[in-house]
mmCIF file of C-alpha atoms and ligand atoms in Angstrom:
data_model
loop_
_atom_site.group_PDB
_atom_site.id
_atom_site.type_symbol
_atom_site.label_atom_id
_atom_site.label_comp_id
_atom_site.label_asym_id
_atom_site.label_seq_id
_atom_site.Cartn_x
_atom_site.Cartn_y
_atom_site.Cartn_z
ATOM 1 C CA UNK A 411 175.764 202.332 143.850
ATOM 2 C CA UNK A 412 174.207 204.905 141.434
ATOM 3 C CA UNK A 413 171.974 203.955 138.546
ATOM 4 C CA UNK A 414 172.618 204.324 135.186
ATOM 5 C CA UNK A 415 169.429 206.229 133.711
ATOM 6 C CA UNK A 416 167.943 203.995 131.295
ATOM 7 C CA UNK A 417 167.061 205.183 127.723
ATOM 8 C CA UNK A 418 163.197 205.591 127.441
ATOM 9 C CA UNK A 419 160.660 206.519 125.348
ATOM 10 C CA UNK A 420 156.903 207.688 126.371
ATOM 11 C CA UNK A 421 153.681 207.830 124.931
ATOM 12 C CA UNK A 422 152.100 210.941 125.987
ATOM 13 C CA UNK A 423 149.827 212.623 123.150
ATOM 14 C CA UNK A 424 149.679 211.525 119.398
ATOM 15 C CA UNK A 425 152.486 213.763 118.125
ATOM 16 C CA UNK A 426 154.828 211.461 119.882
ATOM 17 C CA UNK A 427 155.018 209.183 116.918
ATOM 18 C CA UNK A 428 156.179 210.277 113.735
ATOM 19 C CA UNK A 429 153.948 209.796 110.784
ATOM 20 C CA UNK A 430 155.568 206.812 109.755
ATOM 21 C CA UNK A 431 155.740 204.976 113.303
ATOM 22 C CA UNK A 432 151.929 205.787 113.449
ATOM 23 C CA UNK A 433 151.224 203.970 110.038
ATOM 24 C CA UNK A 434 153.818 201.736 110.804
ATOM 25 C CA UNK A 435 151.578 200.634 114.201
ATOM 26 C CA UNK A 436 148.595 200.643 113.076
ATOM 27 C CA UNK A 437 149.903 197.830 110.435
ATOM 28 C CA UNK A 438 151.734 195.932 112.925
ATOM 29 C CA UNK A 439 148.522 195.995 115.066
ATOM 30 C CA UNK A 440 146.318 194.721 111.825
ATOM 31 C CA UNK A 441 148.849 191.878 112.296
ATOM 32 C CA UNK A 442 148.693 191.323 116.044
ATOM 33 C CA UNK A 443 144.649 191.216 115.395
ATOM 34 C CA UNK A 444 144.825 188.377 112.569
ATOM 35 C CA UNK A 445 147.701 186.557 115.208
ATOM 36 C CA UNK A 446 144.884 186.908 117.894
ATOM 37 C CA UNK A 447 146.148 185.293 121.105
ATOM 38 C CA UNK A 448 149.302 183.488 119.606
ATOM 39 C CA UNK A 449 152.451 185.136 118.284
ATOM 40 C CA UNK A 450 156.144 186.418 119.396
ATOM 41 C CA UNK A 451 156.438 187.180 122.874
ATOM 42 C CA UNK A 452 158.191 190.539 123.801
ATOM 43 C CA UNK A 453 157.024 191.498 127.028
ATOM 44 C CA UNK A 454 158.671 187.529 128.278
ATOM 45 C CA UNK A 455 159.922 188.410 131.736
ATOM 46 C CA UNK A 456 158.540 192.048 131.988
ATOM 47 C CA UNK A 457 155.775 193.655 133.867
ATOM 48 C CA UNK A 458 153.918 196.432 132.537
ATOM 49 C CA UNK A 459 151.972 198.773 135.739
ATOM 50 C CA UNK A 460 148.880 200.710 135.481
ATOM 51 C CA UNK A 461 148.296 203.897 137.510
ATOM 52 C CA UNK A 462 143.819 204.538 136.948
ATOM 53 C CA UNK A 463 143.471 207.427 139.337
ATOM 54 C CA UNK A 464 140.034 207.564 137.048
ATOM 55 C CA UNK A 465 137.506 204.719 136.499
ATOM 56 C CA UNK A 466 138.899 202.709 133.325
ATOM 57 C CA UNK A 467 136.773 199.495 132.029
ATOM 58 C CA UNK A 468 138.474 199.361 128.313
ATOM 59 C CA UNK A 469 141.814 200.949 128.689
ATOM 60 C CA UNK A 470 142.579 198.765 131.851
ATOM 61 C CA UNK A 471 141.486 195.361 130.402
ATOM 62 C CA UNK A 472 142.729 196.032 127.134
ATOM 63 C CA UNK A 473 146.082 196.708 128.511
ATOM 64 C CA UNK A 474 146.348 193.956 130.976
ATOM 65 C CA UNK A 475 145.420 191.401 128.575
ATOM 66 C CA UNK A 476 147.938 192.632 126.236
ATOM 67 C CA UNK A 477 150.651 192.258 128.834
ATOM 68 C CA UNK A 478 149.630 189.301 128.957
ATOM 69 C CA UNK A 479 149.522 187.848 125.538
ATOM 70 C CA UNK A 480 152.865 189.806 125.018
ATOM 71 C CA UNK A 481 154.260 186.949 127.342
ATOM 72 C CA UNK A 482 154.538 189.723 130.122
ATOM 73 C CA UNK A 483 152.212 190.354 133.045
ATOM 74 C CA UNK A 484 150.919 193.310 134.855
ATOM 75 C CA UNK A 485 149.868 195.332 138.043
ATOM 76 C CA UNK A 486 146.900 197.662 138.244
ATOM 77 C CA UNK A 487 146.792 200.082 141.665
ATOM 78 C CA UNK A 488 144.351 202.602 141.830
ATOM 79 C CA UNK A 489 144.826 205.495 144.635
ATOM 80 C CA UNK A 490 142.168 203.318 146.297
ATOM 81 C CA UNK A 491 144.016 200.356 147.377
ATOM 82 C CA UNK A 492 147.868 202.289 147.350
ATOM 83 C CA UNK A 493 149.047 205.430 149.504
ATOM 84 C CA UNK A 494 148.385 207.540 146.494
ATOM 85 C CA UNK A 495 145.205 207.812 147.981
ATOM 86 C CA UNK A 496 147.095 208.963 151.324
ATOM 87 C CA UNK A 497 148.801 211.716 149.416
ATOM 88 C CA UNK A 498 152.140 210.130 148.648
ATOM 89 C CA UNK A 499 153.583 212.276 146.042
ATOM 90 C CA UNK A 500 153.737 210.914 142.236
ATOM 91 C CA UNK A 501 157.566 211.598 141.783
ATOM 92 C CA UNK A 502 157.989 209.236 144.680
ATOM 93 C CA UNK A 503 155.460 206.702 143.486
ATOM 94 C CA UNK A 504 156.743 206.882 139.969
ATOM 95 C CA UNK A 505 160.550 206.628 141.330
ATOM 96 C CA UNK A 506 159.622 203.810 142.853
ATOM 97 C CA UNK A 507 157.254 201.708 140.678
ATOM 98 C CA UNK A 508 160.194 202.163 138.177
ATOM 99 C CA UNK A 509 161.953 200.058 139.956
ATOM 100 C CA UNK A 510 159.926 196.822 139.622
ATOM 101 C CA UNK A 511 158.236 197.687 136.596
ATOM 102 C CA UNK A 512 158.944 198.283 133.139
ATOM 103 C CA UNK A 513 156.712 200.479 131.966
ATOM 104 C CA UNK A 514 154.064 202.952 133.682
ATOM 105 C CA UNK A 515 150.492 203.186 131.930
ATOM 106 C CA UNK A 516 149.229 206.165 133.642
ATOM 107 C CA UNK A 517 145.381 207.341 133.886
ATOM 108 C CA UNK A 518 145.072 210.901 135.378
ATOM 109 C CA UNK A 519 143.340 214.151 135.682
ATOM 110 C CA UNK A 520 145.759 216.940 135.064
ATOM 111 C CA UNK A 521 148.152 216.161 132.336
ATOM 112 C CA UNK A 522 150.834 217.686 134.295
ATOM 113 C CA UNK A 523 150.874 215.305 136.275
ATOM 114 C CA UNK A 524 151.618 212.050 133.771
ATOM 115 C CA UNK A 525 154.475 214.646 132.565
ATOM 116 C CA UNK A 526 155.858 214.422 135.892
ATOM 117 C CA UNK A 527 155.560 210.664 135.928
ATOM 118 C CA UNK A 528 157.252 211.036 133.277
ATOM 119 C CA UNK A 529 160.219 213.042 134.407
ATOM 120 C CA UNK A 530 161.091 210.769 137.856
ATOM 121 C CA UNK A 531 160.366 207.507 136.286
ATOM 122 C CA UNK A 532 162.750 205.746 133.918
ATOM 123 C CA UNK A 533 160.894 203.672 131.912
ATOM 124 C CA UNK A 534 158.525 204.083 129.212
ATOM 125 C CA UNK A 535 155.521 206.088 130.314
ATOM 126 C CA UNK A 536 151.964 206.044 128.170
ATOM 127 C CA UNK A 537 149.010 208.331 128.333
ATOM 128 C CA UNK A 538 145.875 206.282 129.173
ATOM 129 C CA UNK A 539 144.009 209.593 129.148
ATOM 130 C CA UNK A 540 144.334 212.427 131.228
ATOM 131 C CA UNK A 541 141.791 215.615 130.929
ATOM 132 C CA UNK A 542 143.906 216.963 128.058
ATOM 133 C CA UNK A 543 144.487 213.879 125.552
ATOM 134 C CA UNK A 544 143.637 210.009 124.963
ATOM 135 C CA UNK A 545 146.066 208.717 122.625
ATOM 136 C CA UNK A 546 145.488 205.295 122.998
ATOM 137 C CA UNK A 547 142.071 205.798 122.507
ATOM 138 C CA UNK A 548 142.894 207.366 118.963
ATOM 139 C CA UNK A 549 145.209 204.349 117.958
ATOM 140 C CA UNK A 550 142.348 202.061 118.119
ATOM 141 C CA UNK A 551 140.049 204.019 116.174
ATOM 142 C CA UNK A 552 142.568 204.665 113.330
ATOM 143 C CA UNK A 553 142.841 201.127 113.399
ATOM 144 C CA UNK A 554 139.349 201.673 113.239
ATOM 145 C CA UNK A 555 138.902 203.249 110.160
ATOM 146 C CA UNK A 556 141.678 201.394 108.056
ATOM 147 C CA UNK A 557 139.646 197.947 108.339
ATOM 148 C CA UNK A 558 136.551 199.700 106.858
ATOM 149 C CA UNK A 559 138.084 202.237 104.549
ATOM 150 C CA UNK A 560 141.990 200.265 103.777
ATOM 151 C CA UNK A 561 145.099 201.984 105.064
ATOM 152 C CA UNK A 562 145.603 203.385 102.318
ATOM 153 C CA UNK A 563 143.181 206.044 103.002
ATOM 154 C CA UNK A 564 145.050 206.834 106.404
ATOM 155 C CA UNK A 565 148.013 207.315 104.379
ATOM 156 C CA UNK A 566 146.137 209.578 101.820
ATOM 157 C CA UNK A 567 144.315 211.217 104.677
ATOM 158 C CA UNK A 568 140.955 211.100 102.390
ATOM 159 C CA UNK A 569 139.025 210.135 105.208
ATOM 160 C CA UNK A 570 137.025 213.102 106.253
ATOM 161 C CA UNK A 571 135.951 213.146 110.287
ATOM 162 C CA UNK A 572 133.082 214.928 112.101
ATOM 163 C CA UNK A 573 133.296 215.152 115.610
ATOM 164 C CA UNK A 574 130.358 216.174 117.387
ATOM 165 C CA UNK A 575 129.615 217.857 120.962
ATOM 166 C CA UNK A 576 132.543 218.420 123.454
ATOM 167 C CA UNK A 577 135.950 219.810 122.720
ATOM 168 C CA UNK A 578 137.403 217.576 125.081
ATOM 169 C CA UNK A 579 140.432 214.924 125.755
ATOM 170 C CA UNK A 580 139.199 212.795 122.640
ATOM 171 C CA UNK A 581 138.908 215.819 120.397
ATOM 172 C CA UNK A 582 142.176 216.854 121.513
ATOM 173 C CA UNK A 583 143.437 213.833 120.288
ATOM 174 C CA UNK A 584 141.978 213.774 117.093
ATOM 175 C CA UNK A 585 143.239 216.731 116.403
ATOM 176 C CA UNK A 586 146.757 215.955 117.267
ATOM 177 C CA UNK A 587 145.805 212.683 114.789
ATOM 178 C CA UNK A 588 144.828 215.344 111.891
ATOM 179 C CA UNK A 589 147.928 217.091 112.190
ATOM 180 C CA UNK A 590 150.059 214.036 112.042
ATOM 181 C CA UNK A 591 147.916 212.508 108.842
ATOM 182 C CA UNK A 592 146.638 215.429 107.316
ATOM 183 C CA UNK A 593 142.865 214.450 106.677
ATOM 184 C CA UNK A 594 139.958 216.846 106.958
ATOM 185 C CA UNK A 595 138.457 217.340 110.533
ATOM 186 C CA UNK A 596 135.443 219.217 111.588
ATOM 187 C CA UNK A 597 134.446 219.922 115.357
ATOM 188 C CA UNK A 598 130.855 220.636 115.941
ATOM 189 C CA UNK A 599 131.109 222.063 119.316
ATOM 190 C CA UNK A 600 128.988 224.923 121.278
ATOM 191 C CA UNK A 601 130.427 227.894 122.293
ATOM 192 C CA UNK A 602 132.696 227.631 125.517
ATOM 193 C CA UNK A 603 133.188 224.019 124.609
ATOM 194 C CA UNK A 604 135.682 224.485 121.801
ATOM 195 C CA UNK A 605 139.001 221.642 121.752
ATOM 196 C CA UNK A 606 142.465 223.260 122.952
ATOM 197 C CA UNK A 607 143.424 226.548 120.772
ATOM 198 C CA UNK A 608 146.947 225.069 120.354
ATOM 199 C CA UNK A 609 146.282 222.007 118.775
ATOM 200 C CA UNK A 610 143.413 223.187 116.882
ATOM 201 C CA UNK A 611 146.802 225.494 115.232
ATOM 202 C CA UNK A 612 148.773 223.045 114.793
ATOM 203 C CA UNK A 613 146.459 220.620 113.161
ATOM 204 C CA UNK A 614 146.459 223.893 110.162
ATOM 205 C CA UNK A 615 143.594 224.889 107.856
ATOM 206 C CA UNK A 616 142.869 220.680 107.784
ATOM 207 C CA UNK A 617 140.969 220.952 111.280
ATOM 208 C CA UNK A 618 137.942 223.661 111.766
ATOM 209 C CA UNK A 619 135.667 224.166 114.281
ATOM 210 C CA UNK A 620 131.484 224.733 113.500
ATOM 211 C CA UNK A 621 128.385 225.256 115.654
ATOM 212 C CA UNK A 622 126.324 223.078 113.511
ATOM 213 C CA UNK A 623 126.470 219.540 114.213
ATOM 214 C CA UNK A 624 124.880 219.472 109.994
ATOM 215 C CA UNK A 625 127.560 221.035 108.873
ATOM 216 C CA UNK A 626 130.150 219.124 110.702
ATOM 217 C CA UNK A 627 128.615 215.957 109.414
ATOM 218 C CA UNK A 628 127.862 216.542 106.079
ATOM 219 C CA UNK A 629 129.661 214.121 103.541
ATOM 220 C CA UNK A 630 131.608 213.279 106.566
ATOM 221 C CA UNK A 631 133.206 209.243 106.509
ATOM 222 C CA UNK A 632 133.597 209.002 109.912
ATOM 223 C CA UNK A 633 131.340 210.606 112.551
ATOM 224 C CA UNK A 634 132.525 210.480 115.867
ATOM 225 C CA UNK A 635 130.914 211.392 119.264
ATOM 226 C CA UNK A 636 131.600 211.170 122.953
ATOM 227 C CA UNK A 637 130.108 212.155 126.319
ATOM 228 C CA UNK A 638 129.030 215.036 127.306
ATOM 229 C CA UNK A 639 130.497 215.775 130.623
ATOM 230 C CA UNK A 640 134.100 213.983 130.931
ATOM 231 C CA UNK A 641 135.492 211.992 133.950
ATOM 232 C CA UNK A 642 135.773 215.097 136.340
ATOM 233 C CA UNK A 643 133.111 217.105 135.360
ATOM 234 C CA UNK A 644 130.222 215.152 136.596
ATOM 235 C CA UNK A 645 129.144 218.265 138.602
ATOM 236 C CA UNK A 646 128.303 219.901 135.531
ATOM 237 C CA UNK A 647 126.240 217.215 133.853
ATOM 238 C CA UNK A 648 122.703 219.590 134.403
ATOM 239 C CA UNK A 649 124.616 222.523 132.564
ATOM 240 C CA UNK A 650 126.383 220.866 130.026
ATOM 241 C CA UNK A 651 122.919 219.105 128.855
ATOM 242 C CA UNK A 652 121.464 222.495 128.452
ATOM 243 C CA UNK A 653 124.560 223.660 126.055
ATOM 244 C CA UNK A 654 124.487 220.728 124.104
ATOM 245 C CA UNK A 655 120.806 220.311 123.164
ATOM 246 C CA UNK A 656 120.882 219.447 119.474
ATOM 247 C CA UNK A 657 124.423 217.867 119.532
ATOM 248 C CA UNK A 658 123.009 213.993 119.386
ATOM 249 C CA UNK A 659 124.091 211.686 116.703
ATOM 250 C CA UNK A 660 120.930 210.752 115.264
ATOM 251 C CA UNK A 661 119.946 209.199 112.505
ATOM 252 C CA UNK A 662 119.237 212.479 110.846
ATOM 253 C CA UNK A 663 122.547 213.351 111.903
ATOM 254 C CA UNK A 664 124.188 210.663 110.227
ATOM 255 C CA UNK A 665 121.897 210.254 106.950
ATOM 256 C CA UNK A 666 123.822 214.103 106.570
ATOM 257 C CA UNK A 667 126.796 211.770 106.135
ATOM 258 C CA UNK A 668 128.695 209.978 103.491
ATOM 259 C CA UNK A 669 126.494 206.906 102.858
ATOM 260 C CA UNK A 670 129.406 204.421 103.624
ATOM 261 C CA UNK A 671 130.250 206.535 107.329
ATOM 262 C CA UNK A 672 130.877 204.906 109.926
ATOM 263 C CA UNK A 673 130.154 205.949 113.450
ATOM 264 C CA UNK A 674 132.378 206.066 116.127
ATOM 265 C CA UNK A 675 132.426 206.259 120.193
ATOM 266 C CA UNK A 676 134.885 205.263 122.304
ATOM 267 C CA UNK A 677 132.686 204.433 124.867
ATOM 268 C CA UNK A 678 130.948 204.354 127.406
ATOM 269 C CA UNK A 679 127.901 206.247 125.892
ATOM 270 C CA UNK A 680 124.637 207.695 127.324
ATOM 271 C CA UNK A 681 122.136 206.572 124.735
ATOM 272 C CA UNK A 682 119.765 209.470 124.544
ATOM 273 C CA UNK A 683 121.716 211.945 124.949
ATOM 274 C CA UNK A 684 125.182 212.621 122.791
ATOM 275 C CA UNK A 685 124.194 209.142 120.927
ATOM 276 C CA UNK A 686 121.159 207.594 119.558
ATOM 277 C CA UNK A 687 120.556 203.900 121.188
ATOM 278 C CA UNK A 688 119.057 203.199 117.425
ATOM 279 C CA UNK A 689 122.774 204.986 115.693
ATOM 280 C CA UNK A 690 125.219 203.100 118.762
ATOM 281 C CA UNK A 691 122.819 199.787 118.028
ATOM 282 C CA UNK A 692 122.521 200.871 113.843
ATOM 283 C CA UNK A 693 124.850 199.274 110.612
ATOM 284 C CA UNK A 694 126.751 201.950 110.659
ATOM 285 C CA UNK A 695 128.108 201.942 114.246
ATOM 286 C CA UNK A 696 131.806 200.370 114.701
ATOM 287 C CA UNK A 697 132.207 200.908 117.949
ATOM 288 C CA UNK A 698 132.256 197.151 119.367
ATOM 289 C CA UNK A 699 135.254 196.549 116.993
ATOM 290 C CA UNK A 700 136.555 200.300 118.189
ATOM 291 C CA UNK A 701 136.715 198.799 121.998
ATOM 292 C CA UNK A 702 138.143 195.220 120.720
ATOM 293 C CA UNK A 703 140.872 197.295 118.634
ATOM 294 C CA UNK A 704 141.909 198.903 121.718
ATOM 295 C CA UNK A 705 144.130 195.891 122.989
ATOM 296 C CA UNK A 706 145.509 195.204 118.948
ATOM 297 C CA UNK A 707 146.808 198.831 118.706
ATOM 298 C CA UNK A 708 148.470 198.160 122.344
ATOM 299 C CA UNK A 709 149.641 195.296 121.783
ATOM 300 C CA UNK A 710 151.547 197.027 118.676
ATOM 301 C CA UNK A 711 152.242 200.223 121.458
ATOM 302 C CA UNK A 712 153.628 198.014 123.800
ATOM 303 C CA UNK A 713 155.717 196.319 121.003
ATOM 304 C CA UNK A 714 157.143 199.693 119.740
ATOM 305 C CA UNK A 715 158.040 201.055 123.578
ATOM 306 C CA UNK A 716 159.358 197.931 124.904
ATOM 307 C CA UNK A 717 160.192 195.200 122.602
HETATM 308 N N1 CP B 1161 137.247 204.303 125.987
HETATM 309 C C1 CP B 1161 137.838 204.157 127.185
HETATM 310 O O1 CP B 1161 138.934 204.666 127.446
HETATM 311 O O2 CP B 1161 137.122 203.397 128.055
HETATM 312 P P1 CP B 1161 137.425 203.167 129.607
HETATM 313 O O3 CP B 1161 137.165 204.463 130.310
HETATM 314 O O4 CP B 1161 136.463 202.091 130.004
HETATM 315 O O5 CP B 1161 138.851 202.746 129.751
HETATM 316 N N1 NVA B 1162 135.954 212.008 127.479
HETATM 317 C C1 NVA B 1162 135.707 210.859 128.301
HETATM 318 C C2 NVA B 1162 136.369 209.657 127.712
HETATM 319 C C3 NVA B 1162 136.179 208.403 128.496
HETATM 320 C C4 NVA B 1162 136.891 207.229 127.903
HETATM 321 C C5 NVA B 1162 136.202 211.124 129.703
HETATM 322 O O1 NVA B 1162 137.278 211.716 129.857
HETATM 323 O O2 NVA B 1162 135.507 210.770 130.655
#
């Protein structure tokens, strides 16, 4: 008997929620935070499966546990311990997973390749990074910033954000966040390392890209760093510590700052090199409640997609 395609929505970048739904999330997972492990359960009966072809220590935890507490469960294969490792093709993995699970949380190298996951499998599919984006990533730390700065300076979009060092996945998806919510982003980045021409367009005149780390940060409220050399690019870890001399967060880096910033990471970091051990350690570092508001803003994700 043929199936009847099912109606399905994905998460794959930022820009896949209106403005609204984004606000509207991060509230709703404000709420899930305060209702801690208790709560409605809309996952009862479902099972939510994680693809990490990468290493994942936050996004897979976070997730699973918020299956969980959802009332659903969940079923994390790597291509270690599944034939993706033998070269099974994704269409056929996704076509298939689809059918015992309802949604796919996908962790991946080229984002063409979540899109396809996307295309053969009929239930919700969400972006747990891939080289190009991190979406999930950004709906924690916009959570983030509306417990230290109210939402209703997400909503303004008075919250100007530095990010410093690599135009990569997580500047991508900051600026796909700036060009939902409007708020003033600079990207400190060296030459050759600049964030995705396309988004930086669409994000508009709000979003700007600097070679001083200073003038990135200056009366910036959130400062925001990552690694250096991404998941995939460990190969050019020498290199890429040579371009980015002078791109730590310091403390000098930060004193630049709004007095009341806070600094951001999504983790993990390499103290010493794009982050000070005394700024990730300091009072103005968030990133401990960054990682626990990963599972709140999926729980709300999870809500949204499936409930
Ligand atoms: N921040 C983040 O995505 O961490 P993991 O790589 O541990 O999932
Ligand atoms: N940019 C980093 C983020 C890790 C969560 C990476 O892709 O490795």
């Amino acid at each position: 008997m043929a199936r009847t395609p099912r109606k399905k929505r994905d998460f794959l970048r930022l820009t896949d929620l209106a403005r609204e739904e984004l606000l509207g999330l991060l509230d709703r997972a404000a709420e899930w935070k305060l209702l801690g492990r208790g709560g409605p359960k809309p996952l009862a009966g479902m099972a939510v499966g994680l693809i990490m072809e990468k290493a994942s220590t936050r996004t897979r935890v976070s997730f699973e546990v918020a299956a969980f507490q959802l009332g659903g469960g969940s079923v994390t294969i790597s291509p270690r311990d599944s034939q993706l490792g033998r070269g099974e093709p994704i269409s056929d993995t996704a076509r298939v997973l689809a059918r015992y699970l309802d949604a796919l949380v996908v962790r991946t190298f080229g984002h063409d390749r979540i899109e396809e996951v996307a295309r053969w499998a009929d239930v919700p599919v969400v972006n747990a990074l891939t080289d190009a984006s991190h979406p999930c990533q950004l709906l924690a730390d916009l959570l983030t910033v509306a417990e230290r700065f109210g939402a209703d300076a997400l909503s303004r979009g008075d919250f100007p954000v530095a990010w410093i060092g690599d135009g990569n996945n997580m500047a991508n998806s900051w600026l796909e966040a700036c060009a939902v919510l409007g708020f003033p982003l600079r990207l400190a980045c060296p030459e050759g390392f600049d964030p995705d021409p396309r988004l930086l367009a669409r994000a508009g005149g709000r979003a700007r890209v600097v070679r001083s780390p200073r003038e990135a940060a200056e009366g910036a409220l959130v400062v925001n760093t990552d690694v250096w050399a991404s998941m995939g690019k460990e190969a050019e870890q020498a290199a890429r510590a040579q371009a980015f001399r002078g791109f730590i967060v310091d403390e000098a880096l930060v004193g630049a700052a709004d007095p009341r910033a806070v600094v951001l990471h999504c983790l993990p970091a390499h103290r010493g090199e794009e982050i000070a051990a005394s700024v990730l350690e300091g009072p103005r570092s968030a990133v401990f409640d960054e990682a626990e508001n990963r599972l709140h803003a999926q729980k709300a994700l999870l809500e949204l997609l499936l409930g």
